[in-house]
Amino acid sequence: MSCYFAKNRSPAYHLLQLFLSCPNDNILTKNRGHGEWEDPDVRTRCRILWRKPEQLASDIYDWAEANGYINSVCTVYELHSGEDINGMSFEGADEELLRRALSILEDQGKCTIFKGDTSSEDGIKFF
């Protein structure tokens, strides 16, 4: 997957610059938790996060409340690519990150995740 950043226009660009300028041991502490090692034992690949999973979880729940999804069901696909999520912080989010945010909500008792035929058809009921 290739990433392109508008120079000096996005926080992701600044995180990339930080990543490139820091020694491996300091990358995750200097960017205040907006990064994580994909391979923690070797520390050669770092995922830079636009939003932390906890922040995405909060954003998703706020969206569910604002759009009448409390006590209703939507799919993972709708959270990723649906018409109602245009401009939201989780629009087009990496599925693993999206699922981590949903797991946080599930642990907080704010949703339940139901298995669908495919991962994008998994359902989420918000409480």
mmCIF file of C-alpha atoms in Angstrom:
data_model
loop_
_atom_site.group_PDB
_atom_site.id
_atom_site.type_symbol
_atom_site.label_atom_id
_atom_site.label_comp_id
_atom_site.label_asym_id
_atom_site.label_seq_id
_atom_site.Cartn_x
_atom_site.Cartn_y
_atom_site.Cartn_z
ATOM 1 C CA MET A 1 0.000 0.000 0.000
ATOM 2 C CA SER A 2 1.413 3.394 -0.953
ATOM 3 C CA CYS A 3 0.713 6.550 0.992
ATOM 4 C CA TYR A 4 0.906 10.057 -0.388
ATOM 5 C CA PHE A 5 0.816 13.134 1.816
ATOM 6 C CA ALA A 6 0.288 16.762 0.863
ATOM 7 C CA LYS A 7 3.481 18.426 2.031
ATOM 8 C CA ASN A 8 2.922 20.444 5.214
ATOM 9 C CA ARG A 9 -0.864 20.061 4.964
ATOM 10 C CA SER A 10 -1.786 17.032 6.983
ATOM 11 C CA PRO A 11 -0.971 15.681 10.413
ATOM 12 C CA ALA A 12 -0.064 12.406 8.679
ATOM 13 C CA TYR A 13 2.658 14.232 6.737
ATOM 14 C CA HIS A 14 4.114 15.606 9.967
ATOM 15 C CA LEU A 15 3.988 12.148 11.571
ATOM 16 C CA LEU A 16 5.819 10.744 8.555
ATOM 17 C CA GLN A 17 8.520 13.400 8.930
ATOM 18 C CA LEU A 18 8.795 12.538 12.620
ATOM 19 C CA PHE A 19 9.049 8.849 11.808
ATOM 20 C CA LEU A 20 11.853 9.468 9.314
ATOM 21 C CA SER A 21 13.817 11.706 11.675
ATOM 22 C CA CYS A 22 13.703 9.647 14.898
ATOM 23 C CA PRO A 23 15.815 6.707 15.950
ATOM 24 C CA ASN A 24 13.788 3.474 16.145
ATOM 25 C CA ASP A 25 13.597 3.532 19.953
ATOM 26 C CA ASN A 26 11.994 6.986 20.056
ATOM 27 C CA ILE A 27 9.415 6.844 17.271
ATOM 28 C CA LEU A 28 6.456 5.720 19.328
ATOM 29 C CA THR A 29 7.114 7.924 22.342
ATOM 30 C CA LYS A 30 7.688 11.095 20.355
ATOM 31 C CA ASN A 31 4.477 10.871 18.361
ATOM 32 C CA ARG A 32 2.331 10.519 21.513
ATOM 33 C CA GLY A 33 0.929 7.102 20.816
ATOM 34 C CA HIS A 34 -0.074 7.698 17.202
ATOM 35 C CA GLY A 35 2.174 4.896 16.082
ATOM 36 C CA GLU A 36 2.706 1.257 16.864
ATOM 37 C CA TRP A 37 5.166 -1.385 15.863
ATOM 38 C CA GLU A 38 3.776 -3.924 13.412
ATOM 39 C CA ASP A 39 6.719 -6.131 14.333
ATOM 40 C CA PRO A 40 7.543 -5.225 17.953
ATOM 41 C CA ASP A 41 10.369 -7.744 18.240
ATOM 42 C CA VAL A 42 12.419 -6.385 15.326
ATOM 43 C CA ARG A 43 11.044 -2.835 15.105
ATOM 44 C CA THR A 44 11.395 -2.371 11.363
ATOM 45 C CA ARG A 45 7.758 -1.521 10.494
ATOM 46 C CA CYS A 46 5.751 1.162 12.262
ATOM 47 C CA ARG A 47 2.089 1.885 11.576
ATOM 48 C CA ILE A 48 1.321 5.576 11.926
ATOM 49 C CA LEU A 49 -2.235 6.155 13.097
ATOM 50 C CA TRP A 50 -4.347 9.133 12.114
ATOM 51 C CA ARG A 51 -6.506 8.502 15.185
ATOM 52 C CA LYS A 52 -5.932 6.131 18.088
ATOM 53 C CA PRO A 53 -8.382 3.203 18.373
ATOM 54 C CA GLU A 54 -9.880 4.794 21.510
ATOM 55 C CA GLN A 55 -10.506 8.031 19.614
ATOM 56 C CA LEU A 56 -12.060 6.165 16.686
ATOM 57 C CA ALA A 57 -14.284 4.237 19.102
ATOM 58 C CA SER A 58 -15.555 7.503 20.534
ATOM 59 C CA ASP A 59 -16.063 8.966 17.040
ATOM 60 C CA ILE A 60 -17.975 5.868 15.911
ATOM 61 C CA TYR A 61 -20.264 5.947 18.925
ATOM 62 C CA ASP A 62 -20.885 9.694 18.502
ATOM 63 C CA TRP A 63 -21.795 8.994 14.858
ATOM 64 C CA ALA A 64 -24.132 6.155 15.891
ATOM 65 C CA GLU A 65 -25.911 8.448 18.364
ATOM 66 C CA ALA A 66 -26.167 11.348 15.911
ATOM 67 C CA ASN A 67 -27.513 9.157 13.101
ATOM 68 C CA GLY A 68 -30.060 7.106 15.036
ATOM 69 C CA TYR A 69 -28.151 3.830 15.139
ATOM 70 C CA ILE A 70 -28.627 3.267 18.888
ATOM 71 C CA ASN A 71 -30.615 0.003 19.226
ATOM 72 C CA SER A 72 -30.148 -0.524 15.484
ATOM 73 C CA VAL A 73 -27.768 -2.596 13.379
ATOM 74 C CA CYS A 74 -25.324 -1.536 10.685
ATOM 75 C CA THR A 75 -22.553 -3.429 8.902
ATOM 76 C CA VAL A 76 -18.793 -3.001 9.048
ATOM 77 C CA TYR A 77 -19.025 -2.028 5.373
ATOM 78 C CA GLU A 78 -21.413 0.813 6.244
ATOM 79 C CA LEU A 79 -18.941 2.079 8.871
ATOM 80 C CA HIS A 80 -16.096 1.874 6.384
ATOM 81 C CA SER A 81 -17.692 3.058 3.150
ATOM 82 C CA GLY A 82 -21.342 3.948 3.748
ATOM 83 C CA GLU A 83 -23.035 7.125 2.580
ATOM 84 C CA ASP A 84 -23.652 8.302 6.151
ATOM 85 C CA ILE A 85 -19.971 8.443 7.091
ATOM 86 C CA ASN A 86 -18.660 10.976 4.563
ATOM 87 C CA GLY A 87 -16.097 13.171 6.271
ATOM 88 C CA MET A 88 -16.009 11.114 9.469
ATOM 89 C CA SER A 89 -12.627 10.247 10.993
ATOM 90 C CA PHE A 90 -13.233 6.525 10.412
ATOM 91 C CA GLU A 91 -14.245 6.804 6.745
ATOM 92 C CA GLY A 92 -12.058 4.366 4.794
ATOM 93 C CA ALA A 93 -10.184 3.316 7.942
ATOM 94 C CA ASP A 94 -8.050 0.210 7.905
ATOM 95 C CA GLU A 95 -10.349 -2.717 8.751
ATOM 96 C CA GLU A 96 -8.083 -3.960 11.548
ATOM 97 C CA LEU A 97 -8.087 -0.521 13.184
ATOM 98 C CA LEU A 98 -11.860 -0.224 12.730
ATOM 99 C CA ARG A 99 -12.363 -3.610 14.387
ATOM 100 C CA ARG A 100 -10.101 -2.632 17.274
ATOM 101 C CA ALA A 101 -12.239 0.462 17.825
ATOM 102 C CA LEU A 102 -15.393 -1.667 17.705
ATOM 103 C CA SER A 103 -13.872 -4.104 20.220
ATOM 104 C CA ILE A 104 -13.311 -1.177 22.575
ATOM 105 C CA LEU A 105 -16.985 -0.230 22.242
ATOM 106 C CA GLU A 106 -17.982 -3.853 22.786
ATOM 107 C CA ASP A 107 -15.842 -4.020 25.951
ATOM 108 C CA GLN A 108 -17.584 -0.837 27.161
ATOM 109 C CA GLY A 109 -20.992 -2.442 26.555
ATOM 110 C CA LYS A 110 -21.859 0.076 23.838
ATOM 111 C CA CYS A 111 -22.204 -2.414 20.979
ATOM 112 C CA THR A 112 -22.305 -6.069 20.011
ATOM 113 C CA ILE A 113 -20.650 -7.477 16.899
ATOM 114 C CA PHE A 114 -22.450 -10.212 14.928
ATOM 115 C CA LYS A 115 -20.710 -12.436 12.373
ATOM 116 C CA GLY A 116 -21.906 -12.128 8.769
ATOM 117 C CA ASP A 117 -21.125 -14.261 5.736
ATOM 118 C CA THR A 118 -18.076 -12.085 5.038
ATOM 119 C CA SER A 119 -16.134 -9.744 7.287
ATOM 120 C CA SER A 120 -17.645 -6.666 5.622
ATOM 121 C CA GLU A 121 -21.112 -8.097 6.325
ATOM 122 C CA ASP A 122 -20.465 -8.417 10.058
ATOM 123 C CA GLY A 123 -23.134 -6.464 11.907
ATOM 124 C CA ILE A 124 -22.829 -4.048 14.787
ATOM 125 C CA LYS A 125 -25.697 -3.294 17.124
ATOM 126 C CA PHE A 126 -25.199 -0.148 19.176
ATOM 127 C CA PHE A 127 -26.646 0.328 22.683
#
